[in-house]
Coordinates of C-alpha atoms in Angstrom, one line a residue:
X1 CA -34.2 11.8 -18.7
X2 CA -35.7 8.5 -20.7
X3 CA -32.6 8.3 -22.2
X4 CA -30.2 8.3 -19.3
X5 CA -32.1 5.7 -17.6
X6 CA -31.7 3.4 -20.7
X7 CA -28.4 4.5 -20.9
X8 CA -27.6 3.5 -17.1
X9 CA -29.8 0.2 -17.5
X10 CA -27.6 -1.2 -20.1
X11 CA -24.7 -0.2 -18.4
X12 CA -25.4 -2.4 -15.4
X13 CA -23.6 -3.1 -12.1
X14 CA -20.1 -1.8 -12.1
X15 CA -18.8 -1.9 -8.8
X16 CA -16.9 -5.0 -8.3
X17 CA -17.7 -7.7 -5.6
X18 CA -14.3 -8.0 -4.0
X19 CA -13.9 -9.0 -1.3
X20 CA -16.2 -11.9 -2.3
X21 CA -14.5 -12.0 -5.6
X22 CA -11.5 -11.0 -6.5
X23 CA -11.3 -8.8 -9.5
X24 CA -8.9 -10.2 -12.6
X25 CA -5.5 -8.6 -12.3
X26 CA -3.3 -7.8 -15.6
X27 CA -0.7 -10.2 -16.2
X28 CA 2.3 -7.6 -15.6
X29 CA 1.2 -6.9 -12.0
X30 CA 3.5 -8.0 -9.6
X31 CA 2.9 -9.2 -6.3
X32 CA 4.0 -10.7 -3.2
X33 CA 7.9 -12.1 -4.1
X34 CA 9.0 -15.9 -4.2
X35 CA 12.6 -16.4 -3.3
X36 CA 14.5 -19.7 -4.0
X37 CA 17.7 -18.8 -2.9
X38 CA 18.8 -22.6 -3.0
X39 CA 19.7 -22.2 -6.2
X40 CA 22.1 -19.7 -5.8
X41 CA 25.9 -19.5 -6.4
X42 CA 27.7 -18.5 -3.1
X43 CA 29.5 -15.6 -4.7
X44 CA 27.0 -14.7 -6.5
X45 CA 25.1 -10.7 -6.1
X46 CA 23.6 -10.5 -9.6
X47 CA 20.3 -10.1 -8.1
X48 CA 21.3 -7.7 -5.3
X49 CA 23.3 -5.1 -7.8
X50 CA 20.7 -5.0 -9.9
X51 CA 18.3 -3.3 -7.7
X52 CA 18.0 0.4 -7.8
X53 CA 17.4 1.1 -4.5
X54 CA 19.4 -1.3 -2.6
X55 CA 15.9 -3.4 -1.0
X56 CA 17.9 -6.5 -1.5
X57 CA 19.9 -7.9 1.0
X58 CA 22.3 -11.7 1.5
X59 CA 22.6 -12.8 5.3
X60 CA 22.0 -16.3 5.2
X61 CA 20.0 -16.1 2.3
X62 CA 18.4 -13.3 0.2
X63 CA 16.3 -10.9 1.6
X64 CA 13.8 -8.3 -0.1
X65 CA 12.7 -5.5 1.7
X66 CA 9.0 -4.5 0.1
X67 CA 9.1 -1.3 2.0
X68 CA 12.2 -0.1 -0.5
X69 CA 11.1 -2.3 -3.1
X70 CA 9.7 -0.6 -5.9
X71 CA 8.4 -3.6 -8.2
X72 CA 10.7 -2.8 -11.2
X73 CA 11.9 -6.3 -11.6
X74 CA 15.3 -5.7 -12.2
X75 CA 16.4 -8.6 -10.1
X76 CA 14.2 -10.8 -11.6
X77 CA 15.4 -9.9 -15.1
X78 CA 19.1 -10.0 -13.8
X79 CA 19.0 -13.8 -12.5
X80 CA 19.0 -16.4 -15.2
X81 CA 18.2 -18.8 -11.7
X82 CA 15.2 -16.8 -11.2
X83 CA 15.9 -17.2 -7.4
X84 CA 13.7 -13.9 -7.2
X85 CA 10.1 -14.0 -9.0
X86 CA 7.3 -11.8 -8.5
X87 CA 4.1 -13.8 -7.9
X88 CA 0.7 -12.5 -8.4
X89 CA -1.0 -12.3 -5.1
X90 CA -1.9 -8.4 -3.8
X91 CA -2.2 -8.9 -0.6
X92 CA 1.2 -7.1 0.3
X93 CA 0.4 -4.7 3.6
X94 CA 1.5 -5.5 7.0
X95 CA 1.2 -3.9 10.3
X96 CA 4.8 -3.8 10.9
X97 CA 7.9 -2.9 9.1
X98 CA 9.8 -6.1 9.7
X99 CA 6.8 -7.9 8.2
X100 CA 7.8 -6.2 5.0
X101 CA 10.6 -8.2 4.9
X102 CA 10.4 -11.6 2.4
X103 CA 12.7 -14.5 2.9
X104 CA 12.8 -17.8 1.1
X105 CA 10.7 -18.9 3.9
X106 CA 7.6 -16.4 3.0
X107 CA 4.7 -17.6 1.8
X108 CA 2.5 -14.6 1.9
X109 CA 2.8 -11.3 4.0
X110 CA 0.3 -11.4 7.0
X111 CA -1.5 -8.2 8.3
X112 CA -3.3 -8.2 11.5
X113 CA -6.5 -6.6 12.1
X114 CA -7.4 -4.2 14.8
X115 CA -8.3 -5.3 18.6
X116 CA -11.6 -5.2 19.6
X117 CA -11.5 -1.8 21.3
X118 CA -10.1 0.0 17.8
X119 CA -12.7 -1.9 15.8
X120 CA -15.5 -0.6 18.1
X121 CA -13.8 2.7 17.4
X122 CA -12.9 3.0 13.6
X123 CA -14.9 -0.3 12.4
X124 CA -18.2 1.1 11.1
X125 CA -16.9 4.6 9.7
X126 CA -13.1 5.7 9.3
X127 CA -12.5 8.9 7.8
X128 CA -9.2 9.4 6.0
X129 CA -7.2 12.5 5.1
X130 CA -4.8 11.7 2.5
X131 CA -1.1 13.6 2.3
X132 CA 1.0 14.0 -0.5
X133 CA 4.0 15.0 0.9
X134 CA 6.0 15.0 -2.4
X135 CA 4.9 12.3 -4.0
X136 CA 4.7 12.0 -8.1
X137 CA 1.1 11.2 -8.0
X138 CA 0.5 7.8 -9.3
X139 CA -0.3 6.3 -5.2
X140 CA -2.2 9.2 -5.0
X141 CA -4.1 8.4 -7.9
X142 CA -4.4 4.8 -7.2
X143 CA -5.8 6.2 -3.9
X144 CA -8.6 8.4 -5.5
X145 CA -9.4 5.2 -8.0
X146 CA -11.0 3.7 -5.2
X147 CA -13.6 6.3 -4.8
X148 CA -14.8 5.7 -8.4
X149 CA -18.0 3.6 -9.2
X150 CA -15.4 0.6 -10.1
X151 CA -14.2 0.2 -6.2
X152 CA -16.9 2.4 -4.4
X153 CA -14.5 2.6 -1.4
X154 CA -17.7 4.2 0.8
X155 CA -19.8 0.8 0.6
X156 CA -17.4 -0.2 3.2
X157 CA -17.6 2.7 5.8
X158 CA -14.0 4.3 4.4
X159 CA -13.9 7.6 3.3
X160 CA -11.1 10.2 2.3
X161 CA -12.1 13.6 3.5
X162 CA -10.8 17.3 2.4
X163 CA -9.9 18.0 6.5
X164 CA -7.9 16.6 9.1
X165 CA -10.5 17.6 11.5
X166 CA -13.1 15.7 10.0
X167 CA -10.6 12.8 9.6
X168 CA -9.9 9.7 12.1
X169 CA -6.8 8.7 10.1
X170 CA -3.8 10.0 7.8
X171 CA -2.8 8.4 4.4
X172 CA 1.1 9.6 3.6
X173 CA 2.2 9.2 0.1
X174 CA 5.4 10.6 -1.2
X175 CA 9.2 10.6 0.3
X176 CA 8.5 13.5 2.5
X177 CA 10.4 16.3 0.9
X178 CA 12.3 18.9 3.7
X179 CA 9.3 21.5 2.1
X180 CA 6.6 19.1 3.1
X181 CA 7.5 18.1 6.7
X182 CA 6.1 20.7 8.7
X183 CA 2.9 20.8 6.7
X184 CA 2.3 16.9 7.3
X185 CA 3.1 17.4 11.2
X186 CA 0.7 20.1 11.1
X187 CA -2.0 17.6 9.2
X188 CA -1.1 14.8 11.9
X189 CA -1.4 17.4 15.0
X190 CA -4.5 18.4 13.4
X191 CA -6.5 14.6 13.9
X192 CA -8.4 14.0 16.6
X193 CA -7.3 11.4 19.4
X194 CA -7.2 8.4 18.5
X195 CA -5.7 8.6 15.3
X196 CA -4.1 6.4 13.3
X197 CA -1.4 6.3 10.2
X198 CA -1.5 4.6 6.9
X199 CA 2.0 4.8 4.7
X200 CA 1.2 3.9 1.3
X201 CA 3.9 3.3 -1.4
X202 CA 7.6 2.7 -1.4
X203 CA 8.6 6.5 -1.2
X204 CA 6.1 7.2 2.0
X205 CA 7.8 3.9 3.9
X206 CA 11.2 4.4 2.8
X207 CA 11.9 7.1 0.6
X208 CA 11.7 4.6 -2.3
X209 CA 13.9 5.8 -5.0
X210 CA 15.0 8.9 -3.3
X211 CA 16.6 7.1 -0.5
X212 CA 19.3 9.0 1.2
X213 CA 18.5 12.1 -0.5
X214 CA 19.3 15.0 1.8
X215 CA 16.0 16.8 0.3
X216 CA 13.7 14.6 1.5
X217 CA 12.9 12.2 5.4
X218 CA 13.1 9.0 3.4
X219 CA 9.5 8.5 4.2
X220 CA 7.1 9.1 7.4
X221 CA 8.9 6.3 9.5
X222 CA 10.2 7.9 12.7
X223 CA 8.0 10.6 12.8
X224 CA 4.8 9.1 13.5
X225 CA 3.9 5.6 14.8
X226 CA 2.3 3.9 11.6
X227 CA -0.4 1.7 12.0
X228 CA -0.3 0.2 8.4
X229 CA 2.0 -0.3 5.8
X230 CA 1.1 -0.7 2.0
X231 CA 4.0 -1.2 -0.2
X232 CA 4.7 -0.8 -3.9
X233 CA 5.5 2.0 -6.5
X234 CA 2.3 2.5 -6.8
X235 CA 0.3 -0.2 -4.8
X236 CA -2.4 -1.8 -7.0
X237 CA -5.8 -0.3 -5.5
X238 CA -6.7 -3.6 -5.1
X239 CA -3.4 -3.8 -2.8
X240 CA -4.5 -1.0 -1.5
X241 CA -8.2 -1.9 -0.3
X242 CA -7.1 -4.9 1.0
X243 CA -4.8 -3.4 3.4
X244 CA -7.6 -1.0 4.6
X245 CA -9.9 -4.3 5.1
X246 CA -7.6 -6.5 6.6
X247 CA -6.9 -3.6 9.0
X248 CA -10.3 -3.3 10.4
X249 CA -11.7 -6.8 9.8
X250 CA -13.9 -6.8 7.2
X251 CA -12.3 -9.8 5.1

């Protein structure tokens, strides 16, 4: 017992201090894109052609849909002028689907918090049921990381629970395959009202790399009203946590 206590004392405090202090992100982290289409030639579509999910479009300037983007940076590599670059800004979440469209005028992604009534209901205690609707387990793994001692999601009053009967909201990951569509609908129906839905990852938002496949539903869009979109492939735990705290007004 004494050895265990000594080992714990040597380990010190392991939980990061976010949001008071933002933990260091790896150099390879890709956050909010910066677009400078003023340096593009009129007939150049190099970055658009390089995108595997067709997240980039060109209409009076380049627009990048973060809901479809898998952050592979192929657009950044393909363009010699670096018209599209990825910053280290982890604040990617949005309350609306249109809020995920990045243009040259986008400096940051705004995530509006709940109104007073919703914060009164969910602000102090938020229980979420997570469903992998055909995901590859990457988004699921990063959600699980938030429950470890390094992040300690429970200190914010947020907990991932085992049953929709005990949950206030639903976290959806994966492109919603046809085999999971009914199970996802039943899980949503089992939630008590009022309830919220959070789409995590490119697959859950738009279908990701599986977009337009007949075997999946191109994400949860259209199935339920979505309260929070957290893009990424997979989103970093810090991005997920920021979205949840922004939603509850706890930043």
